[in-house]
XYZ file of C-alpha atoms in Angstrom:
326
model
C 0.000 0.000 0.000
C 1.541 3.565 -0.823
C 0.092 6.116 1.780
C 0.937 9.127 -0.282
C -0.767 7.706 -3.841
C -3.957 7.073 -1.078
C -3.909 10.366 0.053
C -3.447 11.702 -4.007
C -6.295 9.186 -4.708
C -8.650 10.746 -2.305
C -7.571 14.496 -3.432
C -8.015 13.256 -7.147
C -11.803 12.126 -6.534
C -12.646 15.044 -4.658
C -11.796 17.621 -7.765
C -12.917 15.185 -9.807
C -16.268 15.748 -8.352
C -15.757 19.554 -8.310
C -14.468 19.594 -11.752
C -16.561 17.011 -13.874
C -19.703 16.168 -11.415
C -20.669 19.549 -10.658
C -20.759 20.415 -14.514
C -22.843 17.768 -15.035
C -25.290 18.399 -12.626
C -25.161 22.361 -13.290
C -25.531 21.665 -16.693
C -29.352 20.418 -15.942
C -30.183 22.794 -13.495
C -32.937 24.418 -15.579
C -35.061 21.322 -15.023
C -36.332 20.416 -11.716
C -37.413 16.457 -12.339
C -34.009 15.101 -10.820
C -32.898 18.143 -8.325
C -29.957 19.160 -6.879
C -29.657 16.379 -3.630
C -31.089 13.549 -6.252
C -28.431 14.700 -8.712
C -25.732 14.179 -5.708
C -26.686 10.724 -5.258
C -27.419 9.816 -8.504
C -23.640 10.757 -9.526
C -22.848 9.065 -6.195
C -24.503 6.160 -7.337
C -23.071 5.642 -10.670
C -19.444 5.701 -9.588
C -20.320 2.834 -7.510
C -22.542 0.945 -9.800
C -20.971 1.616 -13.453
C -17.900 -0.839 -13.170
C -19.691 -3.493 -11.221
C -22.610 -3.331 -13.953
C -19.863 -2.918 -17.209
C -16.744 -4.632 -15.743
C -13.271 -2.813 -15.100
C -12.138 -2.623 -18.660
C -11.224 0.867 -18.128
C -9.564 1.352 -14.993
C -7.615 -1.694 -16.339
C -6.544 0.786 -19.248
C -5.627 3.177 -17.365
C -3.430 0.716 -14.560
C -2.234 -2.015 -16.491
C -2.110 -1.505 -19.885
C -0.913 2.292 -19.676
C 0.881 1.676 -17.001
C 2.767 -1.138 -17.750
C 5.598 -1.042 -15.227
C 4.212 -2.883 -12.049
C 5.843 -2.283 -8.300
C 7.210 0.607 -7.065
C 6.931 2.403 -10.610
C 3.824 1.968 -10.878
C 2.755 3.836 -7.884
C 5.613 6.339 -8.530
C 4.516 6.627 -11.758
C 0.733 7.135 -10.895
C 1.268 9.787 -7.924
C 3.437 11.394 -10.107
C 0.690 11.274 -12.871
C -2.251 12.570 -10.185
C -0.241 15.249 -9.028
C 0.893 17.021 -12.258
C -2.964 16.471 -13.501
C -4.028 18.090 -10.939
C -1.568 21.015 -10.689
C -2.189 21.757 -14.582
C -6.099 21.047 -14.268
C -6.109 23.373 -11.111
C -4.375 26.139 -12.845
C -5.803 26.192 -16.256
C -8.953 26.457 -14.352
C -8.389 29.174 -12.359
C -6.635 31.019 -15.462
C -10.204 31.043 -17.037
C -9.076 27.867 -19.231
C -11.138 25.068 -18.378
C -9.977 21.468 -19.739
C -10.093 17.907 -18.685
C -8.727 15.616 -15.987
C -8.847 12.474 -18.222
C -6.549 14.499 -21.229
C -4.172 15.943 -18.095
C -3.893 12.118 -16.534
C -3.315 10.387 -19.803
C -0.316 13.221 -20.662
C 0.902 12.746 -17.575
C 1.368 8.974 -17.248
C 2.814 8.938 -20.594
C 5.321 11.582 -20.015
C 6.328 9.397 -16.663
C 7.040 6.549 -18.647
C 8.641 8.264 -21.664
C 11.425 9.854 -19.118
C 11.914 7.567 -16.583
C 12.939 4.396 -18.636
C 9.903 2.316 -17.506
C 8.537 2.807 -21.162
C 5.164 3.754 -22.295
C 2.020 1.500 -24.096
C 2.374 3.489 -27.176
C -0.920 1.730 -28.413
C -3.152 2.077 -25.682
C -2.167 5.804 -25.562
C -3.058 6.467 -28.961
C -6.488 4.255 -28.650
C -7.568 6.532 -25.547
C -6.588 9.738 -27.297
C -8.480 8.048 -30.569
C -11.613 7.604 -28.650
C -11.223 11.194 -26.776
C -10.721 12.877 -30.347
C -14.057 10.604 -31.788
C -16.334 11.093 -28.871
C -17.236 15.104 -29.147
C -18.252 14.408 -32.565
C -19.894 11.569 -31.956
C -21.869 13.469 -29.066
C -22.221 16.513 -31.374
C -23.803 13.942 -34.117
C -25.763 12.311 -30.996
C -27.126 15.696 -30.203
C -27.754 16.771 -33.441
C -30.324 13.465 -34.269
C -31.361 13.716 -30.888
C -32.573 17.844 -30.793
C -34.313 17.575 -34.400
C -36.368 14.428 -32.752
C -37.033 16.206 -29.908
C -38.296 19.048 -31.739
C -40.692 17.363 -33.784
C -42.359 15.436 -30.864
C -43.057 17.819 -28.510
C -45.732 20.552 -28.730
C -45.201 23.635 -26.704
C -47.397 23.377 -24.327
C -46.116 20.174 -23.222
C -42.505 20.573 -24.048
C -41.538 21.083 -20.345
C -43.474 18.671 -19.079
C -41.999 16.467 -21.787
C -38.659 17.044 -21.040
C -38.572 16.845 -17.622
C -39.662 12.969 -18.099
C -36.467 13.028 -20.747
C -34.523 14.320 -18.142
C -35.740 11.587 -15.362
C -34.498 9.118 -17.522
C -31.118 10.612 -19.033
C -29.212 11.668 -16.033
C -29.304 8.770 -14.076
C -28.351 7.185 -17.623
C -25.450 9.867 -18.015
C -24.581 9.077 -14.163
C -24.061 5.428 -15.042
C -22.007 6.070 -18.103
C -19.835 8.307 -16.083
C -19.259 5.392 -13.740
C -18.994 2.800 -16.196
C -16.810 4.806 -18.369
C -14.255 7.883 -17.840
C -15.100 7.477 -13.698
C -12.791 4.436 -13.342
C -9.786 6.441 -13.350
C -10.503 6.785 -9.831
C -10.882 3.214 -9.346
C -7.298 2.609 -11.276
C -5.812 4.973 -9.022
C -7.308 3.794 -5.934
C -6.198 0.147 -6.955
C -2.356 0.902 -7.400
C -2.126 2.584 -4.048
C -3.836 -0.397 -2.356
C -1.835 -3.057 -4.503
C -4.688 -4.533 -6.270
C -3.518 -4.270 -9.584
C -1.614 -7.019 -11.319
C 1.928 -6.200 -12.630
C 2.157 -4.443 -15.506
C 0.350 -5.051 -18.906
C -1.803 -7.967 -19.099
C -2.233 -8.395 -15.420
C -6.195 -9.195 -15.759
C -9.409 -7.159 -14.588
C -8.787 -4.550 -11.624
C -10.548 -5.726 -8.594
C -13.352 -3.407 -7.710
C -14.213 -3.900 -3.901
C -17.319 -2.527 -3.091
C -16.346 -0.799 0.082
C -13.841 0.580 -1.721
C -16.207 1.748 -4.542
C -18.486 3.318 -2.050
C -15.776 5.719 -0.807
C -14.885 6.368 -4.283
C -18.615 7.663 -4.880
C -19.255 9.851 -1.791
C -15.796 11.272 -2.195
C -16.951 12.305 -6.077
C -20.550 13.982 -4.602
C -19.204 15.526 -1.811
C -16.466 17.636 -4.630
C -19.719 17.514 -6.749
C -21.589 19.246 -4.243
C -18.164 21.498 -3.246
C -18.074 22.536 -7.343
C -21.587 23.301 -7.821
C -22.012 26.934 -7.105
C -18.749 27.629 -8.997
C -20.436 25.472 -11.867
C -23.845 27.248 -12.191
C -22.230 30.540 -12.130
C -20.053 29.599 -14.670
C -23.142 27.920 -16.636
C -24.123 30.908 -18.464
C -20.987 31.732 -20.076
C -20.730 27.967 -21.917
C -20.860 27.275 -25.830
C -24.487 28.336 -25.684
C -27.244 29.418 -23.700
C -29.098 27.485 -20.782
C -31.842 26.309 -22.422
C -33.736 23.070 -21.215
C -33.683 21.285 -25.135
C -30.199 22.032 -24.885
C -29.337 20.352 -21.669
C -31.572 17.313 -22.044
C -30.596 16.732 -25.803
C -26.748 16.929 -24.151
C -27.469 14.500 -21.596
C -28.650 11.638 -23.925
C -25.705 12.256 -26.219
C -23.300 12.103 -23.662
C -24.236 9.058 -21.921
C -24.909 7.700 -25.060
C -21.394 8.480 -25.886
C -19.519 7.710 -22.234
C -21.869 3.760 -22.358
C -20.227 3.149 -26.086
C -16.449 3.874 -24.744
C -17.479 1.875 -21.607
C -17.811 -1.150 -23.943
C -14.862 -0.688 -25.773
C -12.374 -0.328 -22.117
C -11.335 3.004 -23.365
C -12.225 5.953 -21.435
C -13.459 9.288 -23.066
C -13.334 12.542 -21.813
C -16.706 13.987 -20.091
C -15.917 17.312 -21.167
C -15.108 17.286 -24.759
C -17.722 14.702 -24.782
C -20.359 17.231 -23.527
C -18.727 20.463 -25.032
C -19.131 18.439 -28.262
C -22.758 17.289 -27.189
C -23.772 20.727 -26.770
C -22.337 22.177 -30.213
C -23.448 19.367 -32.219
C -27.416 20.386 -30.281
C -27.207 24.654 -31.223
C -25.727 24.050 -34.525
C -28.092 21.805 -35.704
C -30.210 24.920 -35.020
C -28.185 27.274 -36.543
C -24.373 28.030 -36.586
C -25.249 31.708 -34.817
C -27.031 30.012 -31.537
C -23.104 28.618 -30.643
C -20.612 30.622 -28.944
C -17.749 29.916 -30.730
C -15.443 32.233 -29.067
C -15.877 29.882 -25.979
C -15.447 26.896 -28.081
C -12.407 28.293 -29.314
C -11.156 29.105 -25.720
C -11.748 24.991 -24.872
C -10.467 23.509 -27.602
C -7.092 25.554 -26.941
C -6.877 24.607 -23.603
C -7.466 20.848 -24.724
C -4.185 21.429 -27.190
C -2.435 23.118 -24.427
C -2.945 20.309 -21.407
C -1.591 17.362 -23.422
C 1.718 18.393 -24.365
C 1.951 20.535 -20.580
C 1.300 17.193 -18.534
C 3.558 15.439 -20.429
C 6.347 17.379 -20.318
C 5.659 18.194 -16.485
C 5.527 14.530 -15.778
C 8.473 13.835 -17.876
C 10.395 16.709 -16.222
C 9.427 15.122 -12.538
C 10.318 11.438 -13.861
C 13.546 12.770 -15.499
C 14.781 14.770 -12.225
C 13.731 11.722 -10.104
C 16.225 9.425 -12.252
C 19.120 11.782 -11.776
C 18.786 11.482 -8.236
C 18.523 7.978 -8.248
C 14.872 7.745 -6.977
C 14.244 5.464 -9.904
């Protein structure tokens, strides 16, 4: 057991929550069928429920086949890895640039094993970064099929009624595709600290222990509830307007998305996934509803956080060498 990857672990779940479960609940908070303390537990919920429903394919990505050092490296590797995702995450964020965890994480374990002679899955990188890159236009095409549908259906004076039965359904769908899908980083982390992972690539499914999957999912709605306000706030300044078409057409397209990478084992991004989600729903209603300003502002801080984890990572790897740490 490594105390200090623990300690990162439980850090890492908590701004996950902040970062990625309060946008998804603020996202929805124009619609009142699933509200604010349902929301928390429903998030809660999928974290625990999405990798014993779906398997561990992912966190396996993420601590075996990415990670395909085993021992001491690996947890060097993957404290390393939380730390620098966080830093950059943390930072970009409070510069007004707001990216993803996943991108930062993946960067960052592959600049650890690029430095510090442990080497790097070339193949599984590129297959997570393939997926990431595929899944905010296949949640923009999602959205797009999804919002003309929607528009047909309902009549407006039924349409919130209507929705807010949409909306019943697709969060707790979105919640379980979180869990089953770009959540289980947590899990991979969790299960190299405790020294439940097998060594290296190859070393079978990652053991998901339901106590320990419970702490995982309070820990991720208690930063969910800690990054809501923040979230909201921030809500109206997105790629487009709140609008309660907009956020339940998202919502299908991203779980949609997150429960297609979940059977695949590779994890996608919940933010490009839902940035795309929401483009792919105003466009499809015309090009001037976006605010493409604030999609250009995203999609250069996704460019930016790849190449800045890694070479953080690889910097931290590459100093730790020298010293003989490694």
């Amino acid at each position: 057991m490594s105390w200090p990857l623990l300690a990162a672990a439980v850090a890492f779940a908590l701004v996950n929550g902040a970062n990625t479960g309060a946008t998804l609940l603020a996202a929805t908070h124009t619609l009142d069928s699933v509200g604010h303390g349902l929301g928390l537990v429903l998030l809660g919920v999928g974290v625990v429920v999405g990798p014993l429903l779906v398997g561990t394919g992912v966190a396996a990505r993420f601590a075996q086949e990415m990670v395909p050092w085993g021992g001491e490296a690996s947890e060097s590797g993957m404290l390393v890895a939380v730390v620098v995702s966080l830093v950059v995450v943390l930072g970009l964020t409070r510069m007004g640039i707001p990216t993803g965890l996943t991108l930062a994480f993946v960067g960052a374990l592959a600049g650890f094993g690029a430095a510090s002679g442990a080497g790097v899955a070339w193949h599984s990188v590129l297959v997570v970064l393939g997926m990431m890159a595929l899944a905010p236009v296949l949640g923009g095409l999602i959205a797009a099929a999804v919002i003309t549908v929607l528009a047909r259906r309902m009549h407006s004076r039924h349409v919130s009624r209507a929705l807010g039965r949409v909306h019943a359904v697709s969060f707790p769908a979105l919640a379980l595709g979180y869990g089953a899908s770009d959540g289980q980083k947590m899990l991979a982390i969790s299960a190299v600290a405790l020294g439940l992972t097998g060594s290296g690539a190859g070393g079978g499914a990652v053991p998901a222990p339901l106590m320990l999957m419970l702490a995982l999912g309070v820990l991720f709605a208690l930063g969910s509830a800690a990054g809501y306000r923040r979230m909201s706030l921030r809500l109206g300044q997105g790629v487009l307007p709140v609008r309660p078409l907009y956020a339940v057409t998202s919502e299908v397209a991203t779980a949609g998305a997150l429960l297609g990478s979940a059977g695949v084992g590779a994890p996608v991004g919940v933010a490009q996934t839902l940035t795309g989600s929401l483009v792919g729903a105003g466009a499809s209603q015309g090009l001037s509803r976006v605010r493409w300003p604030q999609v250009s502002t995203i999609v250069t801080a996704w460019l930016v956080t790849l190449p800045v984890t890694f070479g953080l990572s690889a910097a931290v790897a590459g100093g730790l060498r020298a010293g003989g740490a490694l």
